[in-house]
mmCIF file of C-alpha atoms and ligand atoms in Angstrom:
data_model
loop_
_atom_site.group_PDB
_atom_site.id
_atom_site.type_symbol
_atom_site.label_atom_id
_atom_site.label_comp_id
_atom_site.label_asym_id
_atom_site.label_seq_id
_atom_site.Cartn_x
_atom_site.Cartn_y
_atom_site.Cartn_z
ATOM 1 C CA UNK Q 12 48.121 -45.059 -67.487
ATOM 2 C CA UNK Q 13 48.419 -48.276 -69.083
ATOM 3 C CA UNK Q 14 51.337 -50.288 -69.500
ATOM 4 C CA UNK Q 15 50.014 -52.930 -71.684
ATOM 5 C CA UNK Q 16 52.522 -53.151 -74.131
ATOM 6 C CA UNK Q 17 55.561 -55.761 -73.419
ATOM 7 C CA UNK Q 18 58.308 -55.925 -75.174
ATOM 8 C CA UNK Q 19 57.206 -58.643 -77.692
ATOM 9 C CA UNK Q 20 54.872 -56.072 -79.793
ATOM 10 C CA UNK Q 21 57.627 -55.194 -81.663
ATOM 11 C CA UNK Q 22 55.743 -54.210 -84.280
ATOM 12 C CA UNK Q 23 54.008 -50.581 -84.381
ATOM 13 C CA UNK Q 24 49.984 -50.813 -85.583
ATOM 14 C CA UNK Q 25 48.856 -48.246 -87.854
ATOM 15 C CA UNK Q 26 45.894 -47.122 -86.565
ATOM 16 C CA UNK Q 27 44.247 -43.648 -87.340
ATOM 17 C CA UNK Q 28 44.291 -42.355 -83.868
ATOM 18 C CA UNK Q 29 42.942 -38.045 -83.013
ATOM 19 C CA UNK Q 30 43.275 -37.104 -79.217
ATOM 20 C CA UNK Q 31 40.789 -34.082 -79.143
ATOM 21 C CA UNK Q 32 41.634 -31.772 -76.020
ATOM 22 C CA UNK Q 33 39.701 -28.463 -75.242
ATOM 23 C CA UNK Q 34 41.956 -25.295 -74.717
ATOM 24 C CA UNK Q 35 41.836 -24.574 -71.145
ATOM 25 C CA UNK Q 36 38.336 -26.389 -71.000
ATOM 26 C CA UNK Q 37 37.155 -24.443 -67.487
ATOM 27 C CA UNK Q 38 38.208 -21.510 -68.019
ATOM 28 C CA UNK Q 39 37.263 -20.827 -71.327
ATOM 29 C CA UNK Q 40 33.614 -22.164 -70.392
ATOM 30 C CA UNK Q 41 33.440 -19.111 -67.594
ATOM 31 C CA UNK Q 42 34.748 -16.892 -70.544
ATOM 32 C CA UNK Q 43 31.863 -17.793 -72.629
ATOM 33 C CA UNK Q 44 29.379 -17.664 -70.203
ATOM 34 C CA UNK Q 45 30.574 -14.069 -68.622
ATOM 35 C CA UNK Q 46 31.692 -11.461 -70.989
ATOM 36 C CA UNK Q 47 32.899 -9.532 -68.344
ATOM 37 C CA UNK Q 48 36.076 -12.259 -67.910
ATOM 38 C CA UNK Q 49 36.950 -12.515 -71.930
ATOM 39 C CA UNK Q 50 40.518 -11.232 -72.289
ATOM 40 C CA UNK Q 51 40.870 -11.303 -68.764
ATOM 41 C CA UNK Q 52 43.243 -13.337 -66.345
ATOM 42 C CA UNK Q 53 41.015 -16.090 -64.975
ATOM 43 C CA UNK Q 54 41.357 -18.995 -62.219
ATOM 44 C CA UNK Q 55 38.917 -21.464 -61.963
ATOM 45 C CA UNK Q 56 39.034 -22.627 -57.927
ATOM 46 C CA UNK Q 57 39.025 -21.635 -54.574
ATOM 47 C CA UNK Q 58 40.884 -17.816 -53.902
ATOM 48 C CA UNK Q 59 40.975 -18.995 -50.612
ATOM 49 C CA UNK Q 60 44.115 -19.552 -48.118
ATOM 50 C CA UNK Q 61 43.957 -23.019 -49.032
ATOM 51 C CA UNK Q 62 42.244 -23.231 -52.206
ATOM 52 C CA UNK Q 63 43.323 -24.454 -55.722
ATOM 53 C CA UNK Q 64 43.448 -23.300 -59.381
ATOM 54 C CA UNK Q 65 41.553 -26.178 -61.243
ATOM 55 C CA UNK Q 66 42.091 -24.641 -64.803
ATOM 56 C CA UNK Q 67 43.630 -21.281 -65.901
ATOM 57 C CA UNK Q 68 42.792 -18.970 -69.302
ATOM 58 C CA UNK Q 69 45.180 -18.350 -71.404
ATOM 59 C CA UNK Q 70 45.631 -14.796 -69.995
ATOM 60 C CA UNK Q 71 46.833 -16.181 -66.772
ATOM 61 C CA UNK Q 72 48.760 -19.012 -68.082
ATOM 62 C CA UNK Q 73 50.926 -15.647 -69.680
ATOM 63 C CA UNK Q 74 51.960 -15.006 -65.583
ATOM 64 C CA UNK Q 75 52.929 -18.715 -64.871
ATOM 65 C CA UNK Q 76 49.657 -19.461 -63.280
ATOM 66 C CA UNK Q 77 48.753 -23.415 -64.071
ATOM 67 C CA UNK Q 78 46.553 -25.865 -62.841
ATOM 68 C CA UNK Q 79 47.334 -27.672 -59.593
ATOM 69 C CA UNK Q 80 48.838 -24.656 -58.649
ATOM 70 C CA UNK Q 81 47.876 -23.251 -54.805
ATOM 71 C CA UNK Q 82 46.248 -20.280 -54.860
ATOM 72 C CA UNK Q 83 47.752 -18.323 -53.174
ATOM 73 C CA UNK Q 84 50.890 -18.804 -55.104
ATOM 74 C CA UNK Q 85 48.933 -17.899 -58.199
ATOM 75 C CA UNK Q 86 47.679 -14.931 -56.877
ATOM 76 C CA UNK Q 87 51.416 -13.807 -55.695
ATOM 77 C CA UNK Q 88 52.583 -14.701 -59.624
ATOM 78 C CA UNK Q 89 49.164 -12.718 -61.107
ATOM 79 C CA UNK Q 90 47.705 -10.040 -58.605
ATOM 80 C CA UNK Q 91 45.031 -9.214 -60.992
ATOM 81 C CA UNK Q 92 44.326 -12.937 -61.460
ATOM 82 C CA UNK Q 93 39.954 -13.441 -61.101
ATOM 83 C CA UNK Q 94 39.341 -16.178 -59.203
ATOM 84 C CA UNK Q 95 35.580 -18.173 -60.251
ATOM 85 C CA UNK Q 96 33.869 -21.375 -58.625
ATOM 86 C CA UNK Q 97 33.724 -24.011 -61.057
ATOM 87 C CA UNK Q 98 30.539 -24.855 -62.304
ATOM 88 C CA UNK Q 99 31.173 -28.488 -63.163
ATOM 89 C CA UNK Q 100 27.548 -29.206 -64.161
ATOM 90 C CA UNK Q 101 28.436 -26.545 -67.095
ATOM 91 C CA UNK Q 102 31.104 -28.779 -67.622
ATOM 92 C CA UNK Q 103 29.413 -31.686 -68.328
ATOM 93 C CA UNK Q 104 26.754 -30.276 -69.903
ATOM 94 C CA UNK Q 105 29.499 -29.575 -72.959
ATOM 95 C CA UNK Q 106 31.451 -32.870 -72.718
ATOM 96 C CA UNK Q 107 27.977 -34.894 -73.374
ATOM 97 C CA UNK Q 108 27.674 -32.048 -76.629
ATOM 98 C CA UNK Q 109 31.361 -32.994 -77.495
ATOM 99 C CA UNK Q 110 31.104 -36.522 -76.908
ATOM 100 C CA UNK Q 111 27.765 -36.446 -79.070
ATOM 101 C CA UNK Q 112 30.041 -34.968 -81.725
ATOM 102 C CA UNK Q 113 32.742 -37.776 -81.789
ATOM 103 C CA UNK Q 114 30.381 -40.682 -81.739
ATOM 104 C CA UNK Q 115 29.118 -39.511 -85.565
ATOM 105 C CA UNK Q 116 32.564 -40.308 -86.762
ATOM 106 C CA UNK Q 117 33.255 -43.643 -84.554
ATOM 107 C CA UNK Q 118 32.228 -45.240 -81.789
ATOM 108 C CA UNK Q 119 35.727 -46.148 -80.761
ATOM 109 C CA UNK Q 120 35.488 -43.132 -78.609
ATOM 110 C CA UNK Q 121 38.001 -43.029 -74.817
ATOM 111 C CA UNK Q 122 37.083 -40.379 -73.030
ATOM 112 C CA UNK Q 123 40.064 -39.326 -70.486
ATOM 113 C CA UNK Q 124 38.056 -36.593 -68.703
ATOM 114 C CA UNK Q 125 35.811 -34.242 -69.243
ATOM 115 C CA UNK Q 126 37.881 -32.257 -71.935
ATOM 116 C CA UNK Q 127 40.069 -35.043 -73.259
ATOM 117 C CA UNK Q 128 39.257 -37.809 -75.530
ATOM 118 C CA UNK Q 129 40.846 -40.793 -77.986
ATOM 119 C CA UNK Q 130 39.454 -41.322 -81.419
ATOM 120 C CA UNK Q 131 39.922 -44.771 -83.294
ATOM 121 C CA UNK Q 132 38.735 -43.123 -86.798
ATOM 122 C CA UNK Q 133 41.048 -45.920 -88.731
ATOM 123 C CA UNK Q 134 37.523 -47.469 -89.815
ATOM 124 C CA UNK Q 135 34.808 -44.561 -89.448
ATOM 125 C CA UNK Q 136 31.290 -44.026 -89.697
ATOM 126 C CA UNK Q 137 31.684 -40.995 -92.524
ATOM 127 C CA UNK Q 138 34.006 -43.211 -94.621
ATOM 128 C CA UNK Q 139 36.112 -39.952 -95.026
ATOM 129 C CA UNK Q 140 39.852 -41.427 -95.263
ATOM 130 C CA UNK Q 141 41.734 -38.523 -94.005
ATOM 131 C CA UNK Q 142 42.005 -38.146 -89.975
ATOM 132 C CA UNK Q 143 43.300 -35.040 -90.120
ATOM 133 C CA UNK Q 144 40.359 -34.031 -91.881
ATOM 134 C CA UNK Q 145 37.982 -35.518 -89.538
ATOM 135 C CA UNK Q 146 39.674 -33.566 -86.596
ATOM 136 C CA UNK Q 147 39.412 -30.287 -88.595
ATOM 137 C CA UNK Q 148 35.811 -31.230 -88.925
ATOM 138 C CA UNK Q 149 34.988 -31.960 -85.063
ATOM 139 C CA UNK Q 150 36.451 -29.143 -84.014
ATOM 140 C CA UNK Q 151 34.930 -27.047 -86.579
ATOM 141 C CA UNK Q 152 32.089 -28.637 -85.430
ATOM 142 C CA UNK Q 153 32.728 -28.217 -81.255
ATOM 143 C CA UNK Q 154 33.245 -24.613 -81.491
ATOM 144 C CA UNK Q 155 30.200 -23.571 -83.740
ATOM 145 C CA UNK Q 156 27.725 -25.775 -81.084
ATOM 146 C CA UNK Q 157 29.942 -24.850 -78.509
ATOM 147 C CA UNK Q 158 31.792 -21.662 -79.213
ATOM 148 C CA UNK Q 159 35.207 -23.393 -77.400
ATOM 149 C CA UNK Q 160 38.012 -24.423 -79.223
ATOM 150 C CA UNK Q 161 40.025 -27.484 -79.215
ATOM 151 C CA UNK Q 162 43.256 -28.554 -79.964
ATOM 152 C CA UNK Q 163 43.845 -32.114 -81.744
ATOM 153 C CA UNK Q 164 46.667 -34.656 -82.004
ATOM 154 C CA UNK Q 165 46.570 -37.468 -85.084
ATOM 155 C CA UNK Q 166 48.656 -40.058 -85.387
ATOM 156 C CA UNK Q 167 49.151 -43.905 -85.200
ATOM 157 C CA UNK Q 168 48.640 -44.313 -81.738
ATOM 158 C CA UNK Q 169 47.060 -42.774 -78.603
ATOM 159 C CA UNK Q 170 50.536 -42.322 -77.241
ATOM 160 C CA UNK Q 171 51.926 -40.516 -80.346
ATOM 161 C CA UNK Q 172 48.025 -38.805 -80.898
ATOM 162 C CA UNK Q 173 48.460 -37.076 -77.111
ATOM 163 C CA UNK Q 174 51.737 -36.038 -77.495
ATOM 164 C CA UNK Q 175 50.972 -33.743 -80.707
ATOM 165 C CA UNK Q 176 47.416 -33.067 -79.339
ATOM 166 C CA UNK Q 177 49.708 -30.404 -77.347
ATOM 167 C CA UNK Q 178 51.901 -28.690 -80.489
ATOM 168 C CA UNK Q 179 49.963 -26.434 -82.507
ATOM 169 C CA UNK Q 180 47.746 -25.548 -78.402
ATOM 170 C CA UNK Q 181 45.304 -23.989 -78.780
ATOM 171 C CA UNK Q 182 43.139 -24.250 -81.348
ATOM 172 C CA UNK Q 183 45.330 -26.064 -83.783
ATOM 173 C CA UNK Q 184 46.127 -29.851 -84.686
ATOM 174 C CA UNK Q 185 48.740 -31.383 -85.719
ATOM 175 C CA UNK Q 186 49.483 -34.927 -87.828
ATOM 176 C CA UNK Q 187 52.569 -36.866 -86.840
ATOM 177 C CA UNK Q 188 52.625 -39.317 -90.609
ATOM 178 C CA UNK Q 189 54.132 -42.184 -90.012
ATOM 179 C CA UNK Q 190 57.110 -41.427 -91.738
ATOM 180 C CA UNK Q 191 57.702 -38.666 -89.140
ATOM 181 C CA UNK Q 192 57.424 -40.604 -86.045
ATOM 182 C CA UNK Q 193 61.310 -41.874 -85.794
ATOM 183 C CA UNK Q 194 62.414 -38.202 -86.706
ATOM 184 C CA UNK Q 195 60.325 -36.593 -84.213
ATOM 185 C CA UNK Q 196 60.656 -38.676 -81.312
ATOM 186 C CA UNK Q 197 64.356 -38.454 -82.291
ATOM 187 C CA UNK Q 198 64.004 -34.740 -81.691
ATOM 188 C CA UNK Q 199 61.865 -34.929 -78.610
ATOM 189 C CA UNK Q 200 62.529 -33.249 -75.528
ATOM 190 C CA UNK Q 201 62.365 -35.858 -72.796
ATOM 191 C CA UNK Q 202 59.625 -34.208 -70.633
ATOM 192 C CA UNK Q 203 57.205 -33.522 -73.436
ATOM 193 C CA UNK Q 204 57.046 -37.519 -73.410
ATOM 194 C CA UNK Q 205 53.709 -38.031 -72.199
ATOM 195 C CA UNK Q 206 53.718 -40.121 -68.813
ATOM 196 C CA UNK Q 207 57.082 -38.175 -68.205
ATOM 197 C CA UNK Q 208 56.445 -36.072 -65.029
ATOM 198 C CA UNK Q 209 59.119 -33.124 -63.661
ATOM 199 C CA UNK Q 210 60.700 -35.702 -61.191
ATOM 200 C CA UNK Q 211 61.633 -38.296 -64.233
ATOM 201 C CA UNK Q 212 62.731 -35.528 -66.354
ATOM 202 C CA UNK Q 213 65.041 -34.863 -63.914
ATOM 203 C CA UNK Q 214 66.274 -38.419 -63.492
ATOM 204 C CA UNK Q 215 66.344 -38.817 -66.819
ATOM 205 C CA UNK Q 216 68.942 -35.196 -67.220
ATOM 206 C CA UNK Q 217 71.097 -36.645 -64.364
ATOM 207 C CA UNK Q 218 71.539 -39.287 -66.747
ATOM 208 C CA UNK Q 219 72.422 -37.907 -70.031
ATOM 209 C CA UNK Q 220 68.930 -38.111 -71.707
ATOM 210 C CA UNK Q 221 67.878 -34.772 -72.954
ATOM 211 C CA UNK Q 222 66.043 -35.948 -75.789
ATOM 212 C CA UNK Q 223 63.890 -39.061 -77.540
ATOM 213 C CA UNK Q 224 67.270 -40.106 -79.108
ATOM 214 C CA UNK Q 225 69.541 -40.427 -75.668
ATOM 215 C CA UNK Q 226 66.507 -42.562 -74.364
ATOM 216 C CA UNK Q 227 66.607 -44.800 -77.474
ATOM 217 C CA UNK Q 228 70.385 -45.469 -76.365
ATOM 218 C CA UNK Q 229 68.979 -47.158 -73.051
ATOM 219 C CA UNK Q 230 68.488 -51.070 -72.762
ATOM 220 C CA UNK Q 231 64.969 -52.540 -71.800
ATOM 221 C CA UNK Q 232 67.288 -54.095 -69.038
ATOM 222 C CA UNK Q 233 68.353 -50.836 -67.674
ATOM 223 C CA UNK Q 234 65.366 -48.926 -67.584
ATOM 224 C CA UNK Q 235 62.706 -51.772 -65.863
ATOM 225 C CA UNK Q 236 65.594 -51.991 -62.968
ATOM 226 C CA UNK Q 237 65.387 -47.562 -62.857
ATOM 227 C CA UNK Q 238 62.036 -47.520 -63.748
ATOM 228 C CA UNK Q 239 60.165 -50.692 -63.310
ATOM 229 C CA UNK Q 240 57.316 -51.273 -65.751
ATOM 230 C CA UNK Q 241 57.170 -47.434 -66.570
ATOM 231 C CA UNK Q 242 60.816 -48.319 -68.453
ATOM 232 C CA UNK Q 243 59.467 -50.915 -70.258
ATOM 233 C CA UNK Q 244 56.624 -47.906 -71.594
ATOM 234 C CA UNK Q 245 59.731 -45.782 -72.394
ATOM 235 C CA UNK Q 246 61.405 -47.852 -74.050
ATOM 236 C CA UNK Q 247 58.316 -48.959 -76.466
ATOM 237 C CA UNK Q 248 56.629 -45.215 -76.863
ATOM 238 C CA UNK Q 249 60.044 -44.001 -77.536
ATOM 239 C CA UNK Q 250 59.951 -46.532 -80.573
ATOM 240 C CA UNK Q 251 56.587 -45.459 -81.628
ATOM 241 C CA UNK Q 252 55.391 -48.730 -80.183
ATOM 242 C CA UNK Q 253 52.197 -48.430 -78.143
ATOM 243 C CA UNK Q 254 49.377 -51.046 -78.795
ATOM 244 C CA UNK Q 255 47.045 -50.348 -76.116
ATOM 245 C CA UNK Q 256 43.454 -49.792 -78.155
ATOM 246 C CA UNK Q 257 40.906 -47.007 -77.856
ATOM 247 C CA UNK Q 258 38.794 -48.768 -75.041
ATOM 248 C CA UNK Q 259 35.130 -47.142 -75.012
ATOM 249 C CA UNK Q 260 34.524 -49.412 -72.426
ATOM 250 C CA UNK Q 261 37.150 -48.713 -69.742
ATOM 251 C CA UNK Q 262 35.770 -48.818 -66.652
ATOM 252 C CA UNK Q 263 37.421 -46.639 -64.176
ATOM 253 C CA UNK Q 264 38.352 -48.399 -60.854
ATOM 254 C CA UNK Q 265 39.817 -45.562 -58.825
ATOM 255 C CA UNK Q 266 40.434 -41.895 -59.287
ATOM 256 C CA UNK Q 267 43.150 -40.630 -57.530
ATOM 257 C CA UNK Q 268 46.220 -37.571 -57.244
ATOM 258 C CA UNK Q 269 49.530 -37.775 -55.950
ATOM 259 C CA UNK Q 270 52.769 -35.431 -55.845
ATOM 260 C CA UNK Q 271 55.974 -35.638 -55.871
ATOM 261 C CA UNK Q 272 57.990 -33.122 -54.194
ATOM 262 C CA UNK Q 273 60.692 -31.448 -55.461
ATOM 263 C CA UNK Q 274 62.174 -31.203 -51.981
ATOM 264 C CA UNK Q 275 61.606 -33.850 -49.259
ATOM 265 C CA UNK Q 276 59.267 -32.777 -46.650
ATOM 266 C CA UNK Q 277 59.714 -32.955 -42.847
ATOM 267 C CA UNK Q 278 57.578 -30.124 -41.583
ATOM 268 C CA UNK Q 279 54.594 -31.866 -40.004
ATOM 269 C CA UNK Q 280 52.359 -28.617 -41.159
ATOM 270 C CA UNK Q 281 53.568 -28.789 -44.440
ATOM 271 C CA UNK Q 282 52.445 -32.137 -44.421
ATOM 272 C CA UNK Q 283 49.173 -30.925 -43.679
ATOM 273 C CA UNK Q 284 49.202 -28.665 -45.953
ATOM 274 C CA UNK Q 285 49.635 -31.409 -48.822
ATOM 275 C CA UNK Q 286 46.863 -33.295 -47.687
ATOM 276 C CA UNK Q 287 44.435 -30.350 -47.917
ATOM 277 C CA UNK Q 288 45.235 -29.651 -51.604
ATOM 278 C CA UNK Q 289 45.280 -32.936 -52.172
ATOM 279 C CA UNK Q 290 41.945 -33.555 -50.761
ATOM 280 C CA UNK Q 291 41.115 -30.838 -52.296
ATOM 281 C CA UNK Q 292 41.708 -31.884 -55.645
ATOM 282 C CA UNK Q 293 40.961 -35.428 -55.315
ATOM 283 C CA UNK Q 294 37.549 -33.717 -54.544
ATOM 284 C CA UNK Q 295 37.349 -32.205 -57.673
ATOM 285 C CA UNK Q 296 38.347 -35.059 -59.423
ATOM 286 C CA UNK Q 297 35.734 -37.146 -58.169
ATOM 287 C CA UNK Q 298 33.184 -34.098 -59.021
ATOM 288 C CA UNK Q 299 34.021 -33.881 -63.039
ATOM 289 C CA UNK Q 300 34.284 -37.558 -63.178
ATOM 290 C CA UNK Q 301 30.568 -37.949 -61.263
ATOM 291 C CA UNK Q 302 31.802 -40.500 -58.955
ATOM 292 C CA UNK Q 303 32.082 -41.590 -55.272
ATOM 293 C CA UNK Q 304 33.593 -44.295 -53.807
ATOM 294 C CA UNK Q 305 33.636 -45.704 -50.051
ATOM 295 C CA UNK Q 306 37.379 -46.278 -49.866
ATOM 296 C CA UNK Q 307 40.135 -43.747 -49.382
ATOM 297 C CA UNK Q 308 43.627 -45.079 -49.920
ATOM 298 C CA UNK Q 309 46.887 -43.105 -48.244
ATOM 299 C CA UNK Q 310 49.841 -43.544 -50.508
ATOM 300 C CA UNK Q 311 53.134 -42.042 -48.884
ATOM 301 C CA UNK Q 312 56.898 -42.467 -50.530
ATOM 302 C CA UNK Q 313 59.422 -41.765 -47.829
ATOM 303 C CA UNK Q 314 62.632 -40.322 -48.975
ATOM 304 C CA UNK Q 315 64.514 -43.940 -48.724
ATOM 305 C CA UNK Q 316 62.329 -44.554 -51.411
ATOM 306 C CA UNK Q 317 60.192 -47.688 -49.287
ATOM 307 C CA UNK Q 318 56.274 -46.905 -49.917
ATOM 308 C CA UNK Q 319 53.801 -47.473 -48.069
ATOM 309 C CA UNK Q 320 49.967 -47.659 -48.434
ATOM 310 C CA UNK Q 321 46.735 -47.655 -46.013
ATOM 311 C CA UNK Q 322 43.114 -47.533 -46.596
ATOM 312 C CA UNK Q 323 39.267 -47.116 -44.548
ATOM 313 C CA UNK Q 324 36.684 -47.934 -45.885
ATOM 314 C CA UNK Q 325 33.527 -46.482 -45.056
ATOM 315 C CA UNK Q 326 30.196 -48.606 -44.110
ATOM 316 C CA UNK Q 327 27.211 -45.627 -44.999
ATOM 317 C CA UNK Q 328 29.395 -43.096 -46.247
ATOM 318 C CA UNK Q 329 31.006 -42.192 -49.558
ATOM 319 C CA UNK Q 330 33.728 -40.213 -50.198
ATOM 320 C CA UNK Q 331 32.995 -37.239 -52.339
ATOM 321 C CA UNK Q 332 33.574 -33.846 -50.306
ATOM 322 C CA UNK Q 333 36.956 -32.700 -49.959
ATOM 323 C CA UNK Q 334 36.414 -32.029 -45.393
ATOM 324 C CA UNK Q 335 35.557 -36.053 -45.491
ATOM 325 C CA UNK Q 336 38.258 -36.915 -47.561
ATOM 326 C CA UNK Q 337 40.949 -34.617 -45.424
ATOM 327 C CA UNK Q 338 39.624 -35.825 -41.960
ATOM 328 C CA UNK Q 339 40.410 -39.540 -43.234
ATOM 329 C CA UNK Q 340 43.268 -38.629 -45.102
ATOM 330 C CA UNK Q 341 44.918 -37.182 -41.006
ATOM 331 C CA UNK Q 342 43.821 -40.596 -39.628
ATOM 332 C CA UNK Q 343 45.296 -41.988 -42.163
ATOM 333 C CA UNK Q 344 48.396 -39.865 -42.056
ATOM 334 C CA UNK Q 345 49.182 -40.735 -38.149
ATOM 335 C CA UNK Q 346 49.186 -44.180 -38.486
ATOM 336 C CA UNK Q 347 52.350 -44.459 -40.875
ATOM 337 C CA UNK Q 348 55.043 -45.932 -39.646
ATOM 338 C CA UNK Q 349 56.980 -42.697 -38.458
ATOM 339 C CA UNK Q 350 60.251 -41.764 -40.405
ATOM 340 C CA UNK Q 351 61.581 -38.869 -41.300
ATOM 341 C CA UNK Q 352 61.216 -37.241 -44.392
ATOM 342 C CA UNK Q 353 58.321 -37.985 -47.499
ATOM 343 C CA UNK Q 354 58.941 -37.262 -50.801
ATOM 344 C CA UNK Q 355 55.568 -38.603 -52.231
ATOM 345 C CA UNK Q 356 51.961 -38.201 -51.057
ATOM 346 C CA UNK Q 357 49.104 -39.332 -52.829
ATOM 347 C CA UNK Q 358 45.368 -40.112 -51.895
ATOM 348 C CA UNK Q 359 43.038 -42.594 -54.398
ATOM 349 C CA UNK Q 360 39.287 -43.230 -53.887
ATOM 350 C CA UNK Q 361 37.950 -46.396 -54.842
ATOM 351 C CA UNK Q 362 34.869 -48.898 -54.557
ATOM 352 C CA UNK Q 363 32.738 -46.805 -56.360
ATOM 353 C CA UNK Q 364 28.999 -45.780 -56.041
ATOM 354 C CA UNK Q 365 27.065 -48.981 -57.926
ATOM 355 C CA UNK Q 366 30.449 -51.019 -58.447
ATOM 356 C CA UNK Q 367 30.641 -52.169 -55.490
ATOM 357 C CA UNK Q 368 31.955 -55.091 -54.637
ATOM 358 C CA UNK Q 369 29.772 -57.462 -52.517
ATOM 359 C CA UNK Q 370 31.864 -59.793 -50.984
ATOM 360 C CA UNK Q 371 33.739 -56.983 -49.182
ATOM 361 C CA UNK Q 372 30.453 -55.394 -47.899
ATOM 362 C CA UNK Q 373 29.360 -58.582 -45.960
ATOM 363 C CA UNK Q 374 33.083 -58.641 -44.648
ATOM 364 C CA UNK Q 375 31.971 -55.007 -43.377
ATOM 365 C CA UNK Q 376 29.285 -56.966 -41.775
ATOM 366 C CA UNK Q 377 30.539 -59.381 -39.903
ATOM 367 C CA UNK Q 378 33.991 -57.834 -38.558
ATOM 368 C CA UNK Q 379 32.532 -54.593 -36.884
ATOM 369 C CA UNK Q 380 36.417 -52.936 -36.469
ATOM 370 C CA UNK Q 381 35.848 -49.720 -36.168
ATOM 371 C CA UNK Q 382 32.265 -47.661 -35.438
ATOM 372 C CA UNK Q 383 32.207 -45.485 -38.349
ATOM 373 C CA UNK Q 384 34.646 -47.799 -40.602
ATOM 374 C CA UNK Q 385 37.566 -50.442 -41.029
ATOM 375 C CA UNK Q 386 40.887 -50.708 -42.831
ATOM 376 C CA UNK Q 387 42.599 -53.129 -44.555
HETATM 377 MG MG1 LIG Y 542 42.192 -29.571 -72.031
#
């Protein structure tokens, strides 16, 4: 998430801006690949006690069963649900065809994961002027090398792009003009804001603000003291004012996952419990990404809202599997300062394979803390 923008950009660009997003990318791969699963009820993940659904088809999705989702809960909600490993070197395999695909029409290409990208097409390579018609053509394009479908978003930005990426799911687009934009984030239910999580939403109801409109009633003032810089981001997207460029470049400096609970947790097994699907998924976040990293950050929110953070950093290890992460992630865990209830967990890897950063290895070096690590 970036939070670029400031308050002084008062003035929307018009850019020509297509978020491509494949329809339940996983899923729909396994679907391809194995007849035997088309029509049917499929979970990409682990069907074990503690595994997780990484991606569901479209036939699942019909029983409530979503990514992120545990299992076992999934399997409760869909007892017919089919439960695959994900094959992420599939999965790559198509996002190099797909990104092969976009760079034709512009190499102002952001890829957000494997399945997800921005497209600056405002100046492209075809010299076709219409964006929508470029994102008819890609995905035309994706599905006969590919046979998936995808779902596009065009717009002016990559804010407004994402959000309508998600309308006309899946396979479908749909153009937000910029004559639109006030009307429609007008209309706007306040969780379909991109960046707008469950536990915001919520914050957001207690308050009054149901829709793009109510949150256009707020000052900047009052939502960077509720929301710190993520206010100022309301306030701006909310206004159809989001500057932040399609960034081929961006290096990624940590990958991480975090929940917020919609109950506070005491239960020191529940607590376990989080950090195994979090490892979990961190792991497979780290797997479709391609990256490992030496440092695992803990990231806990106790229910007094005071945070607090702690990391270890490994000397010949990097942290990739999911048992690694979860074993650090429990050392970690008992070294908080002990109080009683958490309403946020999250674990982030960083320092990544080949960015490394060399001052802090001859730090390693020279201040031997810990045999197999140290923390800072
Ligand atoms: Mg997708």
């Amino acid at each position: 998430m970036d939070y670029q923008d400031t308050l002084e950009n008062k003035t929307p660009v018009h850019r020509k801006i297509i978020h491509i997003d494949m329809d339940a990318f996983y899923a729909s791969v396994e679907q391809r690949d194995n007849p035997a699963l088309r029509g049917k009820p499929v979970a990409v993940g682990g069907s074990k006690e503690r595994g997780v659904v990484a991606a569901a088809s479209y036939e699942a999705r019909k029983f409530g069963v979503k990514s992120a989702m545990p299992s076992v809960l999934a399997r409760k909600r869909c007892p017919h649900l089919i439960f695959v490993k994900p094959r992420f070197e599939e999965y790559k395999k198509v996002s190099q065809q797909i990104r092969d695909i976009f760079l034709e029409y512009t190499p102002l290409v952001e890829p957000l994961s494997l399945d997800e990208a921005y497209l600056d097409v405002t100046e492209n390579l075809k010299g076709i002027e219409s964006a929508n018609q470029i994102a008819k053509e890609i995905r035309q394009r994706i599905y006969d090398q590919t046979q998936l479908t995808a779902s596009a978003g065009i717009s002016i930005n990559k804010f407004l792009a994402k959000v309508a990426s998600n309308i006309n799911k899946p396979n479908g687009q749909k153009t937000i003009h910029p004559n639109q934009i006030d009307q429609f984030l007008n209309e706007l239910p306040i969780a379909k804001l991109h960046g707008i999580g469950k536990v915001t939403a919520q914050r957001f109801k207690d308050m009054g603000v149901f829709y793009g409109k109510d949150l256009k009633e707020l000052s900047p003032s009052f939502l960077s003291q509720n929301f710190g810089k993520s206010g100022i981001h309301y306030y701006n997207v909310v206004r159809g004012i989001h500057n932040s460029p399609v960034n081929p470049n961006r290096i990624r400096k940590s990958i991480g996952v975090e929940r917020t609970f919609s109950e506070n947790i005491i239960d020191q097994e529940d607590i376990l419990d989080k950090l195994v699907y979090l490892s979990n998924e961190l792991e497979n976040r780290l797997s479709a990404k391609d990256k490992e990293g030496r440092t695992l950050t803990l990231k806990i929110k106790y229910a007094d809202f005071t945070q607090y953070t702690r990391s270890i950093t490994l000397i010949d290890q990097y942290f990739k599997d999911k048992e690694l992460i979860l074993e650090n992630a429990q050392a970690l865990w008992h070294e908080r300062p002990k109080k009683e209830s958490v309403r946020l967990l999250g674990l982030s890897v960083t320092n990544f394979k080949g960015l490394e950063d060399d001052t802090q290895s001859v730090i390693q070096l020279e201040i031997p803390f810990k045999k197999e690590g140290f923390k800072y």
